[in-house]
Coordinates of C-alpha atoms and ligand atoms in Angstrom, one line a residue:
X1 CA -0.4 -0.2 -0.1
X2 CA 2.5 2.5 1.2
X3 CA 4.7 1.2 -2.0
X4 CA 1.5 2.5 -4.5
X5 CA 1.2 5.7 -2.3
X6 CA 5.3 6.5 -3.1
X7 CA 5.1 5.5 -7.1
X8 CA 1.7 7.8 -7.2
X9 CA 3.2 10.8 -5.3
X10 CA 6.0 10.5 -7.8
X11 CA 4.4 10.5 -10.6
X12 CA 2.2 13.5 -9.4
X13 CA 5.0 15.6 -8.8
X14 CA 6.3 14.3 -12.7
X15 CA 3.2 15.1 -14.3
X16 CA 3.1 18.9 -12.5
X17 CA 7.2 19.8 -13.3
X18 CA 7.1 21.8 -16.1
X19 CA 9.4 21.0 -19.1
X20 CA 12.2 23.2 -20.3
X21 CA 11.0 24.9 -23.4
X22 CA 13.2 22.7 -26.8
X23 CA 15.9 24.8 -27.9
X24 CA 14.9 26.7 -31.2
X25 CA 16.7 26.2 -34.5
X26 CA 20.7 26.4 -34.4
X27 CA 21.3 27.2 -30.9
X28 CA 25.5 27.9 -30.1
X29 CA 28.0 25.5 -29.6
X30 CA 30.5 25.5 -26.0
X31 CA 32.7 27.6 -27.7
X32 CA 30.2 30.2 -29.3
X33 CA 29.0 31.0 -25.5
X34 CA 32.0 31.1 -24.1
X35 CA 32.8 34.1 -27.4
X36 CA 29.7 35.2 -26.5
X37 CA 30.9 35.9 -23.1
X38 CA 33.9 37.7 -24.4
X39 CA 31.8 40.8 -25.5
X40 CA 34.5 43.5 -25.6
X41 CA 38.9 42.7 -26.7
X42 CA 41.5 44.6 -28.3
X43 CA 43.3 43.8 -32.1
X44 CA 47.2 44.6 -32.1
X45 CA 47.8 45.1 -36.0
X46 CA 51.8 45.2 -36.0
X47 CA 54.1 43.9 -38.3
X48 CA 57.0 45.7 -40.8
X49 CA 54.1 48.0 -42.1
X50 CA 54.6 49.5 -38.6
X51 CA 58.1 50.6 -39.9
X52 CA 57.9 51.0 -43.5
X53 CA 54.4 53.6 -42.6
X54 CA 51.9 51.7 -44.8
X55 CA 48.7 49.2 -44.1
X56 CA 49.9 46.7 -46.7
X57 CA 53.2 45.3 -47.4
X58 CA 54.3 44.0 -50.5
X59 CA 56.5 40.8 -49.6
X60 CA 59.7 42.3 -50.5
X61 CA 60.3 44.4 -46.6
X62 CA 64.4 43.6 -45.7
X63 CA 63.5 41.8 -41.5
X64 CA 66.2 43.9 -41.0
X65 CA 63.0 47.3 -40.3
X66 CA 61.6 45.5 -38.1
X67 CA 63.1 46.9 -35.2
X68 CA 60.8 47.9 -32.5
X69 CA 62.7 50.0 -29.6
X70 CA 61.0 49.2 -26.6
X71 CA 58.6 46.4 -27.2
X72 CA 56.6 45.9 -24.6
X73 CA 53.6 43.4 -24.6
X74 CA 52.7 43.9 -20.6
X75 CA 52.3 47.2 -21.5
X76 CA 49.5 46.4 -24.0
X77 CA 47.8 43.3 -22.0
X78 CA 47.7 45.9 -19.1
X79 CA 46.0 48.5 -20.8
X80 CA 43.6 45.8 -22.7
X81 CA 43.3 44.8 -18.3
X82 CA 42.5 48.4 -18.2
X83 CA 40.1 49.1 -20.8
X84 CA 37.6 46.5 -19.6
X85 CA 39.2 44.2 -22.2
X86 CA 39.0 40.1 -22.4
X87 CA 41.7 39.2 -24.7
X88 CA 44.3 40.4 -27.4
X89 CA 43.9 39.6 -31.0
X90 CA 47.8 39.6 -33.2
X91 CA 48.3 39.8 -36.7
X92 CA 50.3 36.8 -36.2
X93 CA 51.4 37.4 -40.2
X94 CA 49.2 40.0 -42.6
X95 CA 49.2 39.8 -46.1
X96 CA 53.0 40.7 -46.3
X97 CA 53.8 37.0 -45.2
X98 CA 56.4 38.8 -42.1
X99 CA 55.8 36.5 -38.8
X100 CA 55.7 37.8 -35.4
X101 CA 57.7 34.4 -34.5
X102 CA 60.5 32.5 -35.4
X103 CA 58.2 30.1 -37.3
X104 CA 60.8 27.1 -39.1
X105 CA 59.1 27.4 -42.4
X106 CA 60.4 30.4 -43.4
X107 CA 63.1 33.0 -43.2
X108 CA 60.9 36.2 -43.9
X109 CA 60.3 36.4 -40.0
X110 CA 61.5 38.2 -36.4
X111 CA 63.9 35.3 -36.4
X112 CA 66.2 38.0 -39.2
X113 CA 65.2 40.9 -38.0
X114 CA 67.2 43.0 -35.8
X115 CA 65.0 42.6 -32.8
X116 CA 66.5 41.3 -29.7
X117 CA 69.1 40.1 -32.2
X118 CA 67.4 37.8 -33.9
X119 CA 66.4 36.1 -30.9
X120 CA 63.2 37.6 -30.8
X121 CA 58.7 36.3 -30.1
X122 CA 56.4 38.4 -29.8
X123 CA 53.8 35.8 -29.5
X124 CA 55.6 34.3 -26.7
X125 CA 56.0 37.6 -25.2
X126 CA 52.3 38.2 -26.0
X127 CA 51.2 35.2 -24.1
X128 CA 53.2 35.6 -21.1
X129 CA 51.8 39.2 -20.8
X130 CA 48.3 37.4 -21.2
X131 CA 48.4 35.4 -18.6
X132 CA 50.3 37.5 -16.1
X133 CA 47.1 40.3 -16.6
X134 CA 44.0 36.7 -16.8
X135 CA 43.5 37.5 -20.8
X136 CA 42.6 35.7 -23.6
X137 CA 44.7 35.1 -26.6
X138 CA 43.5 35.0 -29.9
X139 CA 46.0 34.5 -33.7
X140 CA 45.3 36.2 -37.3
X141 CA 47.4 34.7 -40.1
X142 CA 46.5 36.0 -43.0
X143 CA 45.6 33.0 -45.8
X144 CA 47.5 35.7 -48.4
X145 CA 51.3 36.5 -48.1
X146 CA 52.6 38.5 -50.9
X147 CA 56.5 36.7 -49.6
X148 CA 56.0 33.6 -50.7
X149 CA 57.2 32.0 -53.5
X150 CA 54.2 29.3 -53.9
X151 CA 51.5 31.3 -52.6
X152 CA 48.8 30.6 -55.4
X153 CA 50.1 26.7 -55.9
X154 CA 48.5 23.6 -54.0
X155 CA 52.7 24.0 -52.5
X156 CA 51.2 27.0 -50.1
X157 CA 49.2 25.1 -48.5
X158 CA 51.4 23.0 -46.7
X159 CA 52.7 26.3 -45.7
X160 CA 50.0 27.9 -44.1
X161 CA 49.6 24.8 -42.7
X162 CA 52.2 24.4 -41.3
X163 CA 52.6 27.6 -39.6
X164 CA 49.2 27.3 -38.2
X165 CA 50.2 24.2 -36.4
X166 CA 53.0 26.1 -35.1
X167 CA 51.2 28.8 -34.0
X168 CA 48.2 26.1 -32.2
X169 CA 50.9 24.5 -30.7
X170 CA 53.9 26.4 -28.9
X171 CA 51.3 29.3 -27.2
X172 CA 49.1 27.6 -25.0
X173 CA 45.2 28.5 -25.4
X174 CA 43.7 30.5 -28.3
X175 CA 40.5 31.3 -28.4
X176 CA 40.2 32.6 -31.9
X177 CA 42.1 32.4 -35.1
X178 CA 41.5 34.9 -37.2
X179 CA 40.8 34.3 -41.6
X180 CA 41.4 37.3 -43.3
X181 CA 39.6 37.9 -46.7
X182 CA 41.6 39.9 -48.4
X183 CA 43.6 38.5 -51.0
X184 CA 44.9 41.6 -52.8
X185 CA 46.8 40.2 -56.4
X186 CA 50.1 41.6 -56.7
X187 CA 52.9 41.2 -54.5
X188 CA 56.5 39.8 -54.2
X189 CA 55.8 36.3 -54.1
X190 CA 59.4 35.4 -53.6
X191 CA 60.9 38.0 -56.5
X192 CA 58.8 36.8 -59.0
X193 CA 56.8 40.5 -58.6
X194 CA 54.0 39.8 -60.1
X195 CA 49.9 39.1 -59.7
X196 CA 48.8 36.5 -58.7
X197 CA 45.0 35.4 -58.6
X198 CA 43.3 32.4 -57.2
X199 CA 40.2 31.3 -56.5
X200 CA 38.7 32.4 -53.1
X201 CA 35.7 29.7 -53.8
X202 CA 38.4 26.5 -53.8
X203 CA 42.0 28.0 -53.3
X204 CA 42.3 27.5 -49.9
X205 CA 40.2 24.3 -49.1
X206 CA 39.3 25.8 -45.6
X207 CA 37.5 22.5 -44.3
X208 CA 40.3 20.7 -43.9
X209 CA 42.1 24.1 -42.1
X210 CA 39.5 24.0 -40.2
X211 CA 40.2 20.5 -38.7
X212 CA 43.9 21.3 -37.5
X213 CA 42.7 23.8 -35.8
X214 CA 39.8 21.6 -34.2
X215 CA 42.0 19.3 -33.3
X216 CA 45.0 21.1 -31.3
X217 CA 42.6 24.0 -30.1
X218 CA 39.1 22.5 -29.6
X219 CA 37.9 25.4 -27.8
X220 CA 38.6 28.2 -30.2
X221 CA 36.1 29.7 -32.2
X222 CA 37.0 30.3 -36.0
X223 CA 36.5 34.3 -37.7
X224 CA 36.2 34.8 -41.4
X225 CA 33.5 36.6 -43.3
X226 CA 32.1 32.8 -42.9
X227 CA 32.5 31.5 -40.2
X228 CA 32.8 28.9 -39.3
X229 CA 31.9 29.8 -35.2
X230 CA 32.2 34.1 -35.9
X231 CA 31.3 35.9 -38.8
X232 CA 32.6 39.4 -40.1
X233 CA 29.6 42.1 -40.2
X234 CA 30.5 42.9 -43.6
X235 CA 31.9 46.8 -42.4
X236 CA 34.9 48.1 -40.7
X237 CA 33.3 51.3 -39.4
X238 CA 32.0 49.8 -36.3
X239 CA 28.2 49.0 -37.1
X240 CA 26.7 46.0 -35.7
X241 CA 23.2 45.9 -37.9
X242 CA 20.1 46.6 -35.2
X243 CA 18.3 43.5 -37.1
X244 CA 21.0 40.8 -36.1
X245 CA 20.4 37.2 -36.2
X246 CA 22.9 35.0 -35.1
X247 CA 22.4 32.9 -37.8
X248 CA 23.7 31.9 -41.5
X249 CA 23.8 29.5 -44.4
X250 CA 27.1 29.1 -44.2
X251 CA 27.4 26.9 -46.7
X252 CA 26.5 29.3 -49.0
X253 CA 29.6 31.4 -48.5
X254 CA 33.4 31.1 -48.2
X255 CA 36.4 34.4 -47.7
X256 CA 37.1 36.7 -49.6
X257 CA 33.1 36.1 -51.5
X258 CA 30.8 39.3 -51.8
X259 CA 28.7 38.8 -48.8
X260 CA 28.8 41.9 -47.3
X261 CA 25.4 43.1 -47.7
X262 CA 24.1 39.8 -46.0
X263 CA 27.1 39.3 -42.8
X264 CA 25.1 42.5 -41.5
X265 CA 21.9 41.5 -40.0
X266 CA 22.8 37.3 -40.9
X267 CA 19.5 35.4 -41.8
X268 CA 16.5 35.4 -40.2
X269 CA 16.3 31.4 -41.4
X270 CA 20.3 30.2 -41.8
X271 CA 20.8 26.8 -40.5
X272 CA 24.1 27.6 -38.2
X273 CA 24.5 29.4 -35.7
X274 CA 27.7 32.1 -37.0
X275 CA 27.1 35.2 -34.4
X276 CA 29.1 38.9 -35.6
X277 CA 32.1 40.1 -35.1
X278 CA 32.7 44.5 -35.4
X279 CA 36.4 44.5 -35.9
X280 CA 36.8 48.2 -35.9
X281 CA 40.0 50.5 -35.7
X282 CA 40.7 53.2 -32.8
X283 CA 42.5 55.0 -35.6
X284 CA 42.2 55.9 -39.7
X285 CA 44.5 52.6 -40.3
X286 CA 44.7 49.1 -38.7
X287 CA 48.6 49.5 -38.5
X288 CA 50.1 52.5 -37.1
X289 CA 51.6 56.1 -38.8
X290 CA 52.5 58.7 -37.1
X291 CA 50.7 61.0 -39.1
X292 CA 47.4 59.7 -37.1
X293 CA 48.7 60.2 -34.0
X294 CA 46.5 63.3 -33.7
X295 CA 43.2 61.1 -35.0
X296 CA 42.6 58.7 -32.9
X297 CA 38.8 58.0 -31.9
X298 CA 37.7 59.8 -28.4
X299 CA 37.0 58.3 -25.9
X300 CA 32.5 59.7 -26.6
X301 CA 33.1 57.9 -30.5
X302 CA 33.8 55.0 -28.8
X303 CA 31.3 54.7 -26.9
X304 CA 29.3 55.0 -29.5
X305 CA 30.7 51.8 -31.4
X306 CA 29.9 50.4 -28.2
X307 CA 26.3 50.1 -28.4
X308 CA 26.2 49.9 -32.4
X309 CA 28.3 47.1 -31.5
X310 CA 27.9 45.3 -27.9
X311 CA 24.8 46.9 -27.7
X312 CA 23.6 45.3 -31.3
X313 CA 24.3 41.5 -30.5
X314 CA 27.3 41.2 -31.8
X315 CA 31.8 41.6 -30.0
X316 CA 33.5 44.3 -30.2
X317 CA 37.0 43.8 -31.6
X318 CA 39.2 46.2 -31.7
X319 CA 42.2 47.6 -33.0
X320 CA 44.9 49.6 -31.1
X321 CA 47.9 49.3 -33.6
X322 CA 51.3 49.8 -32.1
X323 CA 53.7 52.2 -32.4
X324 CA 57.5 52.3 -33.5
X325 CA 58.6 52.1 -30.3
X326 CA 56.2 48.5 -29.7
X327 CA 54.2 50.1 -27.2
X328 CA 50.7 51.7 -27.7
X329 CA 50.0 55.3 -28.4
X330 CA 49.8 58.0 -25.3
X331 CA 47.3 59.1 -27.3
X332 CA 45.9 55.6 -27.9
X333 CA 45.9 54.8 -24.1
X334 CA 43.8 58.0 -22.4
X335 CA 41.3 57.3 -25.4
X336 CA 40.9 53.9 -24.1
X337 CA 40.5 54.6 -20.7
X338 CA 38.7 57.8 -20.6
X339 CA 36.1 55.2 -22.6
X340 CA 36.7 52.9 -19.4
X341 CA 35.1 55.9 -17.5
X342 CA 32.7 56.9 -19.6
X343 CA 31.0 53.6 -19.8
X344 CA 31.6 52.7 -15.8
X345 CA 29.6 55.5 -15.7
X346 CA 26.5 54.9 -18.4
X347 CA 26.4 51.6 -16.6
X348 CA 27.2 52.5 -13.2
X349 CA 23.0 53.2 -12.5
X350 CA 20.9 50.0 -12.6
X351 CA 17.4 50.2 -11.1
X352 CA 15.9 47.3 -12.2
X353 CA 17.5 44.6 -9.9
X354 CA 15.4 42.7 -7.5
X355 CA 12.3 45.3 -8.0
X356 CA 8.6 43.8 -8.1
X357 CA 8.2 42.3 -12.1
X358 CA 4.8 40.8 -13.8
X359 CA 4.2 38.6 -16.4
X360 CA 1.3 38.6 -18.8
X361 CA 2.0 34.5 -18.6
X362 CA 4.5 32.3 -18.2
X363 CA 5.8 29.2 -18.2
X364 CA 5.5 27.7 -14.8
X365 CA 7.2 28.6 -11.2
X366 CA 10.3 27.9 -12.4
X367 CA 10.3 30.3 -15.1
X368 CA 8.8 33.4 -13.4
X369 CA 9.4 36.7 -14.6
X370 CA 11.5 37.2 -12.6
X371 CA 14.0 35.5 -13.5
X372 CA 14.9 38.4 -15.6
X373 CA 15.9 40.8 -12.9
X374 CA 17.8 38.6 -9.9
X375 CA 21.3 38.7 -11.7
X376 CA 21.2 35.3 -12.5
X377 CA 22.6 34.4 -16.7
X378 CA 21.7 30.8 -15.7
X379 CA 17.7 31.5 -15.1
X380 CA 15.0 33.0 -17.6
X381 CA 11.4 33.4 -17.7
X382 CA 9.8 32.1 -20.7
X383 CA 6.1 31.1 -21.2
X384 CA 3.8 28.3 -22.5
X385 CA 4.9 26.4 -26.2
X386 CA 2.0 28.3 -27.5
X387 CA 2.4 31.8 -26.4
X388 CA 4.7 33.7 -28.8
X389 CA 3.1 37.1 -27.7
X390 CA 4.3 38.7 -24.3
X391 CA 4.6 41.3 -22.0
X392 CA 6.8 42.0 -18.8
X393 CA 5.9 45.0 -16.6
X394 CA 8.8 45.9 -14.0
X395 CA 7.7 47.9 -11.4
X396 CA 9.7 50.4 -10.0
X397 CA 8.5 51.3 -6.6
X398 CA 8.6 55.2 -7.5
X399 CA 8.4 57.9 -10.3
X400 CA 12.3 56.6 -11.3
X401 CA 14.1 58.6 -13.8
X402 CA 15.7 55.6 -17.2
X403 CA 16.8 56.0 -20.3
X404 CA 18.7 52.8 -21.1
X405 CA 17.2 49.6 -21.3
X406 CA 19.7 46.4 -22.0
X407 CA 17.8 43.4 -22.6
X408 CA 19.7 39.2 -23.2
X409 CA 17.8 36.3 -24.7
X410 CA 18.6 32.7 -23.3
X411 CA 20.7 32.1 -26.4
X412 CA 21.0 28.5 -25.3
X413 CA 17.9 27.7 -26.6
X414 CA 17.9 29.6 -30.0
X415 CA 17.6 32.9 -31.0
X416 CA 13.7 33.3 -30.7
X417 CA 12.4 37.2 -30.8
X418 CA 11.5 38.8 -34.0
X419 CA 9.7 42.0 -32.2
X420 CA 9.9 43.9 -29.7
X421 CA 9.2 47.2 -27.9
X422 CA 10.0 48.9 -24.4
X423 CA 7.5 51.4 -23.6
X424 CA 7.2 53.5 -19.6
X425 CA 4.3 54.1 -17.8
X426 CA 3.8 58.3 -18.0
X427 CA 0.2 60.4 -17.7
X428 CA -1.6 57.6 -16.8
X429 CA -0.8 56.0 -20.6
X430 CA 1.9 54.0 -22.0
X431 CA 4.3 55.3 -23.8
X432 CA 6.4 53.8 -26.4
X433 CA 10.5 54.3 -25.5
X434 CA 12.2 51.9 -28.4
X435 CA 10.6 49.2 -30.7
X436 CA 13.3 46.5 -32.7
X437 CA 13.3 43.3 -34.1
X438 CA 15.7 41.0 -32.7
X439 CA 17.6 40.5 -29.0
X440 CA 19.9 37.7 -29.2
X441 CA 23.1 38.1 -26.6
X442 CA 22.4 41.4 -25.4
X443 CA 20.9 44.0 -27.2
X444 CA 21.6 47.9 -25.5
X445 CA 19.3 50.6 -26.4
X446 CA 19.0 54.8 -25.8
X447 CA 15.8 56.6 -25.5
X448 CA 15.7 60.3 -23.9
X449 CA 14.7 60.5 -20.6
X450 CA 11.8 59.9 -19.1
X451 CA 10.5 59.7 -15.5
X452 CA 8.1 56.8 -14.4
X453 CA 7.1 53.9 -11.5
X454 CA 6.7 51.6 -14.7
X455 CA 8.5 50.2 -17.9
X456 CA 6.6 47.6 -19.7
X457 CA 8.4 44.9 -22.5
X458 CA 6.0 43.3 -24.8
X459 CA 7.6 40.9 -27.1
X460 CA 4.7 41.3 -29.7
X461 CA 6.5 38.1 -32.4
X462 CA 8.7 35.7 -31.4
X463 CA 9.8 32.3 -33.0
X464 CA 8.9 30.3 -30.2
X465 CA 8.2 31.0 -26.8
X466 CA 10.6 33.5 -26.0
X467 CA 12.9 33.0 -23.5
X468 CA 14.6 36.2 -22.1
X469 CA 17.8 35.6 -19.0
X470 CA 18.3 39.3 -18.0
X471 CA 16.6 42.9 -18.1
X472 CA 18.8 45.5 -16.2
X473 CA 17.5 49.2 -17.0
X474 CA 20.5 52.4 -16.7
X475 CA 19.8 56.4 -16.0
X476 CA 23.2 57.1 -17.4
X477 CA 24.7 60.8 -17.9
X478 CA 23.1 63.0 -19.5
X479 CA 20.0 63.3 -21.7
Ligands
FUL501 C1 41.6 43.4 -43.9 C2 42.9 43.6 -44.1 O1 43.0 43.8 -45.5 C3 43.5 44.8 -43.1 O2 44.9 45.1 -43.6 C4 43.5 44.0 -41.6 O3 43.7 43.1 -41.4 C5 41.8 44.3 -41.5 C6 41.0 44.1 -40.2 O4 40.9 42.6 -42.6 O5 40.6 42.3 -44.2

């Protein structure tokens, strides 16, 4: 009798327990989830170009031109850390083919430079600096190589992959491998000094190169115009797209193809998770040029970039090029640190946490509205499977000034929301503050200061029941 009672009780409990929503569409891999958390990190463009005042080296530069007088990777790392960045991606090899590490497979590297008597290794120094400051490290290995005599033949792929193996074996954990899509044509090519064209679609045999990365650095994400893990945003102006799906039909694309128009928004019905990364430079050029010392982006401009990248469901990869000393220039450092201070002020006054919150519908008690402002990214508000229209109301308790909203979907279950809006309750009416399309990992939206006691977030279109993990409200300085 007792046994039957226990069985019945178990049945009853398991029947009333509400199941979490099923994932909808493509979902991020573990490595992509870790990448989403990175949000903001440094790009470092540094090579012979720093010394020859060029953006694209021809490939015939003498190794001796590379001679930084005071290279200090720990200065880069300290600045990155102080600026609130989480990692550094370095141009281990740019299009000129010069390697910042003593590769066994070429003479065109630091080993034939005067720097540290040819015994130096920028990557080794950067690894140590990243470790000292708790930063992740990534590498850019340009597929286009204007120095290599075998570029455009099958032999070059062996060379390229050997170099990739060196980078992925000798420098600890790499969080991102950056595959550039540029293939300009003319170059030194071992002395041939000619134009060499390749077929972007077939020449590099990308799937087999990707395999090497998976094998040697299983947690690294790979970036290119078309993924496989992270996609280019389609411009170098720092502009993420307001509508930004983390989805892409990447099989139809390849690095260097003409896809910029698609890459900004991604594809609503794309069949892979391939989120966007915004790469942009703090100066007009990617490499350091003395004449651009006065053209460093202002802290205010960097804050705008932050809103148009991290605030639009993208990561921000901000380039800060070292100068001829091998140091980040004072002007860049000043701007970066002031930007950090601006950002801290912008987001210092969070108003939603712990406030009373209600939802038009919920899935069950484990998925209550209060999960969105409990500070826990692992809990979320969800509705029943068929409820794709729903809203949340935050009761601020008293008349409060608000001008920013931050929303996050619980992306482990896919990207779902297609249309949303935020409103404030003012003079007895709901007044629209913003409307939008996608959310994804994170959106941060601005609106003019409003004084209100209640904010409503309505989801009016979603591919499946919405799953919202976080909601924050701010009163940022200014209007
Ligand atoms: C481009 C390159 O051609 C630029 O030199 C720079 O490295 C930028 C990040 O990617 O495709």
